[in-house]
Amino acid sequence: MKMDSSPVRGMREFLPSEKALRASLADAVRKNCLLYGFEQIQTPSIESWEVLSAKFAGGGDAIKEAYSFKDQGEREVGLRYDLTVPLSRFVANNKSLPKPLKLFQTGSVWRDGPIRQGRYREFEQFDADIIGCSTMLADAEVLAMAASTLETLGISFEIKVNNRKLLDAVLEFAGVQKEKRLAAIICVDKLSKIGAGAVKKELAEKGVDEKSGAKLLKTLSLSLAQLEEKIKSVEGKAAIAELKQVFEYAGEFGFGKKIVFDCSLARGLNYYTGTVFEGFALESKISSSICGGGRYDNMIGALSGENLAAVGISF
């Protein structure tokens, strides 16, 4: 019987011409990172399962889709599912590095999830992060670097921005029960993909009552200025102030028109604490995001005991 020589489902191989194109794209990202003052590091493809599965890490679908196994020493390990968790461990393990840090890295990551156009089980990420700076200037600089890179690549794009603290405040304003909010965030994050009707149905299936679900969807459609009039919680006001700073700085970097507010943007990973963002190609068959990231101020401190603010983006 002839053995099947095709790659494992969800994995890919590249011809020389394809690899050359991918290398040229990676080189363009690398040059922009260097231009913005980021320095390159490298982290292992395999991490301890204790780190990958920790409550301050990706959680949710990221853990469900992670490849995990025991090595020959019976140690529980796993293939990295992103580059942010390994970066946080790297910074925690190298405390003597001067702060703030501006670091970038590239490498394969693995997720045993659904396969569709633009989504595979092994794919390459290119991450840039600023560690040790709590001001929104760091968030805006990461966004500016991403926007500059996409312009260099000749991609027509838009980067959507939100704040997880604002989304939490909106859920509270809409009357969504605290224990239902994480599930509601996952539903809300699908709004641009499946539409309000489908999200409303999913919210009901997750136990969100009809009145709160309707109020939530209505509130999510408001502009930042309109939300500023309605959201009165301390956390919500702080999030709005942070977003206004991000947009102001983005304008000073020259990318104000390319970076837009979207209150429904959540991003599925649990570690985000503030600003979140996703970039989309406007003239492409790929409808999913081509880059994304946000602020994750608690992860490094949970590993090192040293509180360090952090924000980053992945291509």
PDB file of C-alpha atoms in Angstrom:
ATOM      1  CA  MET A   1       0.000   0.000   0.000  1.00  0.00           C
ATOM      2  CA  LYS A   2       1.333   3.438  -0.933  1.00  0.00           C
ATOM      3  CA  MET A   3       1.955   5.708   2.039  1.00  0.00           C
ATOM      4  CA  ASP A   4       0.173   9.099   2.055  1.00  0.00           C
ATOM      5  CA  SER A   5       2.915  11.690   1.538  1.00  0.00           C
ATOM      6  CA  SER A   6       0.766  14.799   2.046  1.00  0.00           C
ATOM      7  CA  PRO A   7       1.337  17.041   5.114  1.00  0.00           C
ATOM      8  CA  VAL A   8      -0.644  16.443   8.292  1.00  0.00           C
ATOM      9  CA  ARG A   9      -4.030  18.194   8.090  1.00  0.00           C
ATOM     10  CA  GLY A  10      -3.711  21.882   8.924  1.00  0.00           C
ATOM     11  CA  MET A  11       0.048  21.952   8.228  1.00  0.00           C
ATOM     12  CA  ARG A  12       1.652  23.362   5.095  1.00  0.00           C
ATOM     13  CA  GLU A  13       4.789  23.058   2.996  1.00  0.00           C
ATOM     14  CA  PHE A  14       6.121  25.774   0.686  1.00  0.00           C
ATOM     15  CA  LEU A  15       7.780  25.676  -2.708  1.00  0.00           C
ATOM     16  CA  PRO A  16      10.968  27.747  -3.144  1.00  0.00           C
ATOM     17  CA  SER A  17       9.040  30.576  -4.854  1.00  0.00           C
ATOM     18  CA  GLU A  18       6.457  30.635  -2.039  1.00  0.00           C
ATOM     19  CA  LYS A  19       9.127  30.573   0.649  1.00  0.00           C
ATOM     20  CA  ALA A  20      10.968  33.435  -1.054  1.00  0.00           C
ATOM     21  CA  LEU A  21       7.788  35.542  -1.029  1.00  0.00           C
ATOM     22  CA  ARG A  22       7.138  34.755   2.645  1.00  0.00           C
ATOM     23  CA  ALA A  23      10.752  35.648   3.480  1.00  0.00           C
ATOM     24  CA  SER A  24      10.396  39.010   1.732  1.00  0.00           C
ATOM     25  CA  LEU A  25       7.234  39.763   3.737  1.00  0.00           C
ATOM     26  CA  ALA A  26       8.952  38.812   7.002  1.00  0.00           C
ATOM     27  CA  ASP A  27      11.923  40.988   6.067  1.00  0.00           C
ATOM     28  CA  ALA A  28       9.634  43.998   5.557  1.00  0.00           C
ATOM     29  CA  VAL A  29       8.130  43.496   9.029  1.00  0.00           C
ATOM     30  CA  ARG A  30      11.595  43.050  10.554  1.00  0.00           C
ATOM     31  CA  LYS A  31      12.865  46.289   8.990  1.00  0.00           C
ATOM     32  CA  ASN A  32       9.890  48.245  10.331  1.00  0.00           C
ATOM     33  CA  CYS A  33      10.417  46.802  13.811  1.00  0.00           C
ATOM     34  CA  LEU A  34      14.046  47.912  13.726  1.00  0.00           C
ATOM     35  CA  LEU A  35      13.021  51.326  12.409  1.00  0.00           C
ATOM     36  CA  TYR A  36      10.759  51.775  15.464  1.00  0.00           C
ATOM     37  CA  GLY A  37      13.542  50.700  17.847  1.00  0.00           C
ATOM     38  CA  PHE A  38      12.521  47.110  18.594  1.00  0.00           C
ATOM     39  CA  GLU A  39      15.235  44.474  19.225  1.00  0.00           C
ATOM     40  CA  GLN A  40      14.930  40.810  18.208  1.00  0.00           C
ATOM     41  CA  ILE A  41      14.820  37.848  20.599  1.00  0.00           C
ATOM     42  CA  GLN A  42      14.088  34.121  20.223  1.00  0.00           C
ATOM     43  CA  THR A  43      12.044  31.849  22.482  1.00  0.00           C
ATOM     44  CA  PRO A  44      11.590  28.024  22.420  1.00  0.00           C
ATOM     45  CA  SER A  45       8.823  26.325  20.454  1.00  0.00           C
ATOM     46  CA  ILE A  46       8.083  24.079  23.461  1.00  0.00           C
ATOM     47  CA  GLU A  47       7.121  25.496  26.854  1.00  0.00           C
ATOM     48  CA  SER A  48       6.162  23.862  30.134  1.00  0.00           C
ATOM     49  CA  TRP A  49       2.457  23.056  30.303  1.00  0.00           C
ATOM     50  CA  GLU A  50       2.348  24.807  33.690  1.00  0.00           C
ATOM     51  CA  VAL A  51       3.177  28.118  31.988  1.00  0.00           C
ATOM     52  CA  LEU A  52       1.009  27.600  28.887  1.00  0.00           C
ATOM     53  CA  SER A  53      -2.065  26.576  30.878  1.00  0.00           C
ATOM     54  CA  ALA A  54      -1.741  29.060  33.758  1.00  0.00           C
ATOM     55  CA  LYS A  55      -4.846  31.089  34.567  1.00  0.00           C
ATOM     56  CA  PHE A  56      -3.065  34.332  33.594  1.00  0.00           C
ATOM     57  CA  ALA A  57      -2.176  32.938  30.132  1.00  0.00           C
ATOM     58  CA  GLY A  58      -4.387  32.463  27.059  1.00  0.00           C
ATOM     59  CA  GLY A  59      -7.123  30.338  28.633  1.00  0.00           C
ATOM     60  CA  GLY A  60     -10.343  29.290  26.889  1.00  0.00           C
ATOM     61  CA  ASP A  61     -10.017  28.131  23.281  1.00  0.00           C
ATOM     62  CA  ALA A  62      -6.240  28.647  23.305  1.00  0.00           C
ATOM     63  CA  ILE A  63      -5.828  25.884  25.906  1.00  0.00           C
ATOM     64  CA  LYS A  64      -8.446  23.640  24.278  1.00  0.00           C
ATOM     65  CA  GLU A  65      -6.562  23.903  20.966  1.00  0.00           C
ATOM     66  CA  ALA A  66      -3.021  23.618  22.352  1.00  0.00           C
ATOM     67  CA  TYR A  67      -0.861  20.599  21.529  1.00  0.00           C
ATOM     68  CA  SER A  68       0.300  19.063  24.832  1.00  0.00           C
ATOM     69  CA  PHE A  69       2.291  15.922  25.624  1.00  0.00           C
ATOM     70  CA  LYS A  70       4.865  14.411  27.988  1.00  0.00           C
ATOM     71  CA  ASP A  71       8.535  14.295  27.055  1.00  0.00           C
ATOM     72  CA  GLN A  72      10.814  11.307  27.737  1.00  0.00           C
ATOM     73  CA  GLY A  73      11.425  12.645  31.230  1.00  0.00           C
ATOM     74  CA  GLU A  74       7.660  12.515  31.906  1.00  0.00           C
ATOM     75  CA  ARG A  75       7.521  16.313  32.055  1.00  0.00           C
ATOM     76  CA  GLU A  76       4.267  17.916  30.862  1.00  0.00           C
ATOM     77  CA  VAL A  77       5.042  20.290  28.000  1.00  0.00           C
ATOM     78  CA  GLY A  78       3.259  21.846  25.031  1.00  0.00           C
ATOM     79  CA  LEU A  79       3.805  23.566  21.702  1.00  0.00           C
ATOM     80  CA  ARG A  80       3.376  27.320  22.041  1.00  0.00           C
ATOM     81  CA  TYR A  81       0.003  28.589  20.802  1.00  0.00           C
ATOM     82  CA  ASP A  82       1.187  32.203  20.565  1.00  0.00           C
ATOM     83  CA  LEU A  83       4.361  34.224  21.181  1.00  0.00           C
ATOM     84  CA  THR A  84       3.035  36.418  24.004  1.00  0.00           C
ATOM     85  CA  VAL A  85       3.101  33.798  26.762  1.00  0.00           C
ATOM     86  CA  PRO A  86       6.700  32.751  25.882  1.00  0.00           C
ATOM     87  CA  LEU A  87       7.718  36.428  25.752  1.00  0.00           C
ATOM     88  CA  SER A  88       6.298  37.006  29.226  1.00  0.00           C
ATOM     89  CA  ARG A  89       8.233  34.004  30.562  1.00  0.00           C
ATOM     90  CA  PHE A  90      11.377  35.304  28.796  1.00  0.00           C
ATOM     91  CA  VAL A  91      11.093  38.734  30.454  1.00  0.00           C
ATOM     92  CA  ALA A  92      10.386  37.145  33.847  1.00  0.00           C
ATOM     93  CA  ASN A  93      13.482  34.966  33.381  1.00  0.00           C
ATOM     94  CA  ASN A  94      15.700  37.924  32.403  1.00  0.00           C
ATOM     95  CA  LYS A  95      14.914  40.491  35.087  1.00  0.00           C
ATOM     96  CA  SER A  96      18.193  42.362  34.638  1.00  0.00           C
ATOM     97  CA  LEU A  97      17.222  43.678  31.185  1.00  0.00           C
ATOM     98  CA  PRO A  98      16.737  47.478  31.350  1.00  0.00           C
ATOM     99  CA  LYS A  99      13.151  48.743  31.104  1.00  0.00           C
ATOM    100  CA  PRO A 100      11.254  49.740  29.094  1.00  0.00           C
ATOM    101  CA  LEU A 101      11.943  46.944  26.612  1.00  0.00           C
ATOM    102  CA  LYS A 102      11.004  47.010  22.940  1.00  0.00           C
ATOM    103  CA  LEU A 103      11.267  43.456  21.637  1.00  0.00           C
ATOM    104  CA  PHE A 104      10.197  41.497  18.561  1.00  0.00           C
ATOM    105  CA  GLN A 105      10.339  37.840  17.576  1.00  0.00           C
ATOM    106  CA  THR A 106       9.086  35.529  14.862  1.00  0.00           C
ATOM    107  CA  GLY A 107       8.362  31.824  14.757  1.00  0.00           C
ATOM    108  CA  SER A 108       5.830  29.058  14.260  1.00  0.00           C
ATOM    109  CA  VAL A 109       2.916  28.549  16.654  1.00  0.00           C
ATOM    110  CA  TRP A 110       0.444  25.669  16.778  1.00  0.00           C
ATOM    111  CA  ARG A 111      -3.287  25.409  17.472  1.00  0.00           C
ATOM    112  CA  ASP A 112      -5.366  22.283  16.910  1.00  0.00           C
ATOM    113  CA  GLY A 113      -8.438  24.277  15.899  1.00  0.00           C
ATOM    114  CA  PRO A 114     -10.895  24.497  12.978  1.00  0.00           C
ATOM    115  CA  ILE A 115      -9.330  24.952   9.529  1.00  0.00           C
ATOM    116  CA  ARG A 116     -10.681  27.547   7.103  1.00  0.00           C
ATOM    117  CA  GLN A 117      -9.361  30.069   4.584  1.00  0.00           C
ATOM    118  CA  GLY A 118      -6.446  31.884   6.199  1.00  0.00           C
ATOM    119  CA  ARG A 119      -6.479  29.643   9.304  1.00  0.00           C
ATOM    120  CA  TYR A 120      -4.126  26.695   9.735  1.00  0.00           C
ATOM    121  CA  ARG A 121      -2.915  24.535  12.624  1.00  0.00           C
ATOM    122  CA  GLU A 122       0.690  25.610  12.186  1.00  0.00           C
ATOM    123  CA  PHE A 123       1.301  29.205  11.249  1.00  0.00           C
ATOM    124  CA  GLU A 124       4.003  31.817  11.627  1.00  0.00           C
ATOM    125  CA  GLN A 125       3.582  34.839  13.860  1.00  0.00           C
ATOM    126  CA  PHE A 126       5.620  38.018  14.025  1.00  0.00           C
ATOM    127  CA  ASP A 127       5.264  39.817  17.386  1.00  0.00           C
ATOM    128  CA  ALA A 128       6.385  43.239  18.593  1.00  0.00           C
ATOM    129  CA  ASP A 129       5.931  44.260  22.240  1.00  0.00           C
ATOM    130  CA  ILE A 130       6.750  47.145  24.571  1.00  0.00           C
ATOM    131  CA  ILE A 131       7.386  46.056  28.174  1.00  0.00           C
ATOM    132  CA  GLY A 132       7.498  48.386  31.178  1.00  0.00           C
ATOM    133  CA  CYS A 133       5.575  51.393  29.869  1.00  0.00           C
ATOM    134  CA  SER A 134       2.049  52.031  31.174  1.00  0.00           C
ATOM    135  CA  THR A 135       1.239  55.147  29.133  1.00  0.00           C
ATOM    136  CA  MET A 136      -0.986  55.007  26.050  1.00  0.00           C
ATOM    137  CA  LEU A 137       1.932  56.301  23.986  1.00  0.00           C
ATOM    138  CA  ALA A 138       3.241  52.707  23.986  1.00  0.00           C
ATOM    139  CA  ASP A 139      -0.103  51.413  22.653  1.00  0.00           C
ATOM    140  CA  ALA A 140      -0.108  54.073  19.950  1.00  0.00           C
ATOM    141  CA  GLU A 141       3.505  53.342  18.988  1.00  0.00           C
ATOM    142  CA  VAL A 142       2.731  49.631  18.562  1.00  0.00           C
ATOM    143  CA  LEU A 143      -0.259  50.580  16.384  1.00  0.00           C
ATOM    144  CA  ALA A 144       1.866  53.027  14.366  1.00  0.00           C
ATOM    145  CA  MET A 145       4.517  50.367  13.753  1.00  0.00           C
ATOM    146  CA  ALA A 146       1.813  47.964  12.555  1.00  0.00           C
ATOM    147  CA  ALA A 147       0.221  50.582  10.308  1.00  0.00           C
ATOM    148  CA  SER A 148       3.610  51.545   8.877  1.00  0.00           C
ATOM    149  CA  THR A 149       4.364  47.885   8.148  1.00  0.00           C
ATOM    150  CA  LEU A 150       1.037  47.280   6.372  1.00  0.00           C
ATOM    151  CA  GLU A 151       1.613  50.423   4.283  1.00  0.00           C
ATOM    152  CA  THR A 152       5.100  49.172   3.369  1.00  0.00           C
ATOM    153  CA  LEU A 153       3.565  45.875   2.221  1.00  0.00           C
ATOM    154  CA  GLY A 154       1.075  47.753   0.025  1.00  0.00           C
ATOM    155  CA  ILE A 155      -1.971  46.422   1.897  1.00  0.00           C
ATOM    156  CA  SER A 156      -5.124  48.527   2.086  1.00  0.00           C
ATOM    157  CA  PHE A 157      -6.069  48.174   5.734  1.00  0.00           C
ATOM    158  CA  GLU A 158      -8.013  49.344   8.763  1.00  0.00           C
ATOM    159  CA  ILE A 159      -7.120  48.739  12.421  1.00  0.00           C
ATOM    160  CA  LYS A 160     -10.049  48.484  14.843  1.00  0.00           C
ATOM    161  CA  VAL A 161      -9.429  49.474  18.465  1.00  0.00           C
ATOM    162  CA  ASN A 162     -11.336  48.943  21.703  1.00  0.00           C
ATOM    163  CA  ASN A 163     -10.623  48.616  25.426  1.00  0.00           C
ATOM    164  CA  ARG A 164     -11.525  45.506  27.452  1.00  0.00           C
ATOM    165  CA  LYS A 165     -12.303  47.680  30.491  1.00  0.00           C
ATOM    166  CA  LEU A 166     -14.796  49.650  28.399  1.00  0.00           C
ATOM    167  CA  LEU A 167     -16.384  46.437  27.148  1.00  0.00           C
ATOM    168  CA  ASP A 168     -16.745  45.264  30.756  1.00  0.00           C
ATOM    169  CA  ALA A 169     -18.380  48.590  31.622  1.00  0.00           C
ATOM    170  CA  VAL A 170     -20.773  48.287  28.669  1.00  0.00           C
ATOM    171  CA  LEU A 171     -21.761  44.773  29.781  1.00  0.00           C
ATOM    172  CA  GLU A 172     -22.464  46.142  33.267  1.00  0.00           C
ATOM    173  CA  PHE A 173     -24.447  49.067  31.809  1.00  0.00           C
ATOM    174  CA  ALA A 174     -26.537  46.630  29.736  1.00  0.00           C
ATOM    175  CA  GLY A 175     -27.373  44.592  32.831  1.00  0.00           C
ATOM    176  CA  VAL A 176     -25.486  41.430  31.867  1.00  0.00           C
ATOM    177  CA  GLN A 177     -24.888  39.359  35.008  1.00  0.00           C
ATOM    178  CA  LYS A 178     -21.271  39.173  36.146  1.00  0.00           C
ATOM    179  CA  GLU A 179     -21.048  35.399  35.780  1.00  0.00           C
ATOM    180  CA  LYS A 180     -22.355  35.646  32.192  1.00  0.00           C
ATOM    181  CA  ARG A 181     -19.949  38.366  31.000  1.00  0.00           C
ATOM    182  CA  LEU A 182     -17.043  36.216  29.823  1.00  0.00           C
ATOM    183  CA  ALA A 183     -19.401  34.140  27.671  1.00  0.00           C
ATOM    184  CA  ALA A 184     -21.056  37.353  26.430  1.00  0.00           C
ATOM    185  CA  ILE A 185     -17.661  38.792  25.412  1.00  0.00           C
ATOM    186  CA  ILE A 186     -16.989  35.725  23.260  1.00  0.00           C
ATOM    187  CA  CYS A 187     -20.400  36.206  21.583  1.00  0.00           C
ATOM    188  CA  VAL A 188     -19.903  39.948  21.078  1.00  0.00           C
ATOM    189  CA  ASP A 189     -16.509  39.399  19.442  1.00  0.00           C
ATOM    190  CA  LYS A 190     -18.334  37.632  16.570  1.00  0.00           C
ATOM    191  CA  LEU A 191     -20.613  40.594  15.803  1.00  0.00           C
ATOM    192  CA  SER A 192     -18.818  41.753  12.654  1.00  0.00           C
ATOM    193  CA  LYS A 193     -18.560  38.154  11.405  1.00  0.00           C
ATOM    194  CA  ILE A 194     -22.059  36.720  11.998  1.00  0.00           C
ATOM    195  CA  GLY A 195     -24.268  39.791  12.502  1.00  0.00           C
ATOM    196  CA  ALA A 196     -26.478  41.122  15.303  1.00  0.00           C
ATOM    197  CA  GLY A 197     -29.242  38.524  14.863  1.00  0.00           C
ATOM    198  CA  ALA A 198     -26.921  35.567  15.302  1.00  0.00           C
ATOM    199  CA  VAL A 199     -25.128  37.215  18.242  1.00  0.00           C
ATOM    200  CA  LYS A 200     -28.480  37.926  19.929  1.00  0.00           C
ATOM    201  CA  LYS A 201     -29.374  34.246  19.561  1.00  0.00           C
ATOM    202  CA  GLU A 202     -26.005  33.131  20.976  1.00  0.00           C
ATOM    203  CA  LEU A 203     -26.355  35.511  23.932  1.00  0.00           C
ATOM    204  CA  ALA A 204     -29.721  33.935  24.752  1.00  0.00           C
ATOM    205  CA  GLU A 205     -28.179  30.464  24.520  1.00  0.00           C
ATOM    206  CA  LYS A 206     -25.502  31.565  27.004  1.00  0.00           C
ATOM    207  CA  GLY A 207     -28.181  32.649  29.496  1.00  0.00           C
ATOM    208  CA  VAL A 208     -28.211  36.418  28.854  1.00  0.00           C
ATOM    209  CA  ASP A 209     -31.812  37.622  29.148  1.00  0.00           C
ATOM    210  CA  GLU A 210     -33.463  39.180  26.090  1.00  0.00           C
ATOM    211  CA  LYS A 211     -33.692  42.716  27.530  1.00  0.00           C
ATOM    212  CA  SER A 212     -30.004  42.846  28.492  1.00  0.00           C
ATOM    213  CA  GLY A 213     -28.978  41.316  25.159  1.00  0.00           C
ATOM    214  CA  ALA A 214     -30.926  43.925  23.196  1.00  0.00           C
ATOM    215  CA  LYS A 215     -29.528  46.784  25.300  1.00  0.00           C
ATOM    216  CA  LEU A 216     -26.004  45.422  24.889  1.00  0.00           C
ATOM    217  CA  LEU A 217     -26.234  45.258  21.091  1.00  0.00           C
ATOM    218  CA  LYS A 218     -27.683  48.793  20.950  1.00  0.00           C
ATOM    219  CA  THR A 219     -24.923  50.165  23.190  1.00  0.00           C
ATOM    220  CA  LEU A 220     -22.181  48.489  21.171  1.00  0.00           C
ATOM    221  CA  SER A 221     -23.254  50.460  18.088  1.00  0.00           C
ATOM    222  CA  LEU A 222     -22.590  53.829  19.763  1.00  0.00           C
ATOM    223  CA  SER A 223     -19.625  56.087  19.022  1.00  0.00           C
ATOM    224  CA  LEU A 224     -16.973  56.775  21.645  1.00  0.00           C
ATOM    225  CA  ALA A 225     -18.443  60.243  22.234  1.00  0.00           C
ATOM    226  CA  GLN A 226     -21.923  58.773  22.759  1.00  0.00           C
ATOM    227  CA  LEU A 227     -20.551  56.172  25.154  1.00  0.00           C
ATOM    228  CA  GLU A 228     -18.805  58.916  27.112  1.00  0.00           C
ATOM    229  CA  GLU A 229     -22.239  60.394  27.846  1.00  0.00           C
ATOM    230  CA  LYS A 230     -23.758  57.064  28.944  1.00  0.00           C
ATOM    231  CA  ILE A 231     -21.015  55.118  30.732  1.00  0.00           C
ATOM    232  CA  LYS A 232     -20.541  56.497  34.258  1.00  0.00           C
ATOM    233  CA  SER A 233     -18.552  53.760  36.019  1.00  0.00           C
ATOM    234  CA  VAL A 234     -15.017  54.596  37.148  1.00  0.00           C
ATOM    235  CA  GLU A 235     -13.547  51.770  35.061  1.00  0.00           C
ATOM    236  CA  GLY A 236     -15.549  52.778  31.988  1.00  0.00           C
ATOM    237  CA  LYS A 237     -14.503  56.423  32.245  1.00  0.00           C
ATOM    238  CA  ALA A 238     -10.853  55.416  32.635  1.00  0.00           C
ATOM    239  CA  ALA A 239     -11.093  53.200  29.541  1.00  0.00           C
ATOM    240  CA  ILE A 240     -12.653  55.992  27.469  1.00  0.00           C
ATOM    241  CA  ALA A 241      -9.886  58.373  28.559  1.00  0.00           C
ATOM    242  CA  GLU A 242      -7.267  55.792  27.534  1.00  0.00           C
ATOM    243  CA  LEU A 243      -8.878  55.311  24.118  1.00  0.00           C
ATOM    244  CA  LYS A 244      -9.020  59.064  23.502  1.00  0.00           C
ATOM    245  CA  GLN A 245      -5.297  59.258  24.245  1.00  0.00           C
ATOM    246  CA  VAL A 246      -4.550  56.348  21.887  1.00  0.00           C
ATOM    247  CA  PHE A 247      -6.448  58.018  19.029  1.00  0.00           C
ATOM    248  CA  GLU A 248      -4.775  61.368  19.732  1.00  0.00           C
ATOM    249  CA  TYR A 249      -1.294  59.828  19.649  1.00  0.00           C
ATOM    250  CA  ALA A 250      -2.177  57.758  16.559  1.00  0.00           C
ATOM    251  CA  GLY A 251      -3.084  61.012  14.813  1.00  0.00           C
ATOM    252  CA  GLU A 252       0.290  62.486  15.757  1.00  0.00           C
ATOM    253  CA  PHE A 253       1.998  59.421  14.287  1.00  0.00           C
ATOM    254  CA  GLY A 254       0.082  60.133  11.068  1.00  0.00           C
ATOM    255  CA  PHE A 255      -2.260  57.121  11.121  1.00  0.00           C
ATOM    256  CA  GLY A 256      -5.405  58.649  12.663  1.00  0.00           C
ATOM    257  CA  LYS A 257      -7.646  57.811   9.697  1.00  0.00           C
ATOM    258  CA  LYS A 258      -6.520  54.175   9.574  1.00  0.00           C
ATOM    259  CA  ILE A 259      -7.221  53.456  13.261  1.00  0.00           C
ATOM    260  CA  VAL A 260     -10.925  53.356  14.179  1.00  0.00           C
ATOM    261  CA  PHE A 261     -13.055  52.611  17.245  1.00  0.00           C
ATOM    262  CA  ASP A 262     -15.128  49.424  17.433  1.00  0.00           C
ATOM    263  CA  CYS A 263     -16.819  48.726  20.776  1.00  0.00           C
ATOM    264  CA  SER A 264     -17.616  45.114  19.857  1.00  0.00           C
ATOM    265  CA  LEU A 265     -13.944  44.166  19.437  1.00  0.00           C
ATOM    266  CA  ALA A 266     -12.943  41.864  22.308  1.00  0.00           C
ATOM    267  CA  ARG A 267     -10.259  39.375  21.228  1.00  0.00           C
ATOM    268  CA  GLY A 268     -10.704  35.949  22.726  1.00  0.00           C
ATOM    269  CA  LEU A 269      -7.618  35.570  24.922  1.00  0.00           C
ATOM    270  CA  ASN A 270      -8.078  36.070  28.669  1.00  0.00           C
ATOM    271  CA  TYR A 271      -4.864  37.965  29.358  1.00  0.00           C
ATOM    272  CA  TYR A 272      -5.879  41.342  27.854  1.00  0.00           C
ATOM    273  CA  THR A 273      -6.380  44.096  30.433  1.00  0.00           C
ATOM    274  CA  GLY A 274      -6.927  47.282  28.424  1.00  0.00           C
ATOM    275  CA  THR A 275      -6.526  48.357  24.804  1.00  0.00           C
ATOM    276  CA  VAL A 276      -7.198  45.654  22.190  1.00  0.00           C
ATOM    277  CA  PHE A 277      -6.863  45.953  18.421  1.00  0.00           C
ATOM    278  CA  GLU A 278      -7.155  43.995  15.179  1.00  0.00           C
ATOM    279  CA  GLY A 279      -6.082  44.892  11.640  1.00  0.00           C
ATOM    280  CA  PHE A 280      -8.068  43.892   8.549  1.00  0.00           C
ATOM    281  CA  ALA A 281      -7.185  43.895   4.862  1.00  0.00           C
ATOM    282  CA  LEU A 282      -9.882  45.883   3.057  1.00  0.00           C
ATOM    283  CA  GLU A 283      -9.358  44.394  -0.405  1.00  0.00           C
ATOM    284  CA  SER A 284      -8.849  40.692   0.265  1.00  0.00           C
ATOM    285  CA  LYS A 285     -10.575  37.317   0.262  1.00  0.00           C
ATOM    286  CA  ILE A 286      -9.360  36.918   3.859  1.00  0.00           C
ATOM    287  CA  SER A 287     -12.071  38.289   6.153  1.00  0.00           C
ATOM    288  CA  SER A 288     -10.352  37.393   9.427  1.00  0.00           C
ATOM    289  CA  SER A 289      -7.806  39.729  11.022  1.00  0.00           C
ATOM    290  CA  ILE A 290      -4.251  39.840   9.673  1.00  0.00           C
ATOM    291  CA  CYS A 291      -2.778  41.328  12.841  1.00  0.00           C
ATOM    292  CA  GLY A 292      -3.965  41.892  16.371  1.00  0.00           C
ATOM    293  CA  GLY A 293      -2.953  42.446  19.962  1.00  0.00           C
ATOM    294  CA  GLY A 294      -3.441  44.602  23.001  1.00  0.00           C
ATOM    295  CA  ARG A 295      -2.373  45.441  26.526  1.00  0.00           C
ATOM    296  CA  TYR A 296      -1.643  42.621  28.974  1.00  0.00           C
ATOM    297  CA  ASP A 297      -0.437  44.264  32.194  1.00  0.00           C
ATOM    298  CA  ASN A 298      -0.769  41.288  34.562  1.00  0.00           C
ATOM    299  CA  MET A 299       0.900  38.349  32.819  1.00  0.00           C
ATOM    300  CA  ILE A 300       4.595  39.106  33.406  1.00  0.00           C
ATOM    301  CA  GLY A 301       3.993  40.050  37.029  1.00  0.00           C
ATOM    302  CA  ALA A 302       2.208  36.752  37.616  1.00  0.00           C
ATOM    303  CA  LEU A 303       5.344  34.947  36.424  1.00  0.00           C
ATOM    304  CA  SER A 304       8.032  37.148  37.983  1.00  0.00           C
ATOM    305  CA  GLY A 305       6.428  38.874  40.956  1.00  0.00           C
ATOM    306  CA  GLU A 306       7.418  42.215  39.382  1.00  0.00           C
ATOM    307  CA  ASN A 307       4.527  44.319  38.096  1.00  0.00           C
ATOM    308  CA  LEU A 308       5.277  45.221  34.490  1.00  0.00           C
ATOM    309  CA  ALA A 309       2.937  46.874  32.013  1.00  0.00           C
ATOM    310  CA  ALA A 310       3.005  45.351  28.527  1.00  0.00           C
ATOM    311  CA  VAL A 311       1.420  45.911  25.133  1.00  0.00           C
ATOM    312  CA  GLY A 312       2.059  44.188  21.832  1.00  0.00           C
ATOM    313  CA  ILE A 313       0.829  43.126  18.402  1.00  0.00           C
ATOM    314  CA  SER A 314       1.079  39.950  16.312  1.00  0.00           C
ATOM    315  CA  PHE A 315       1.112  39.679  12.516  1.00  0.00           C
TER     316      PHE A 315
END
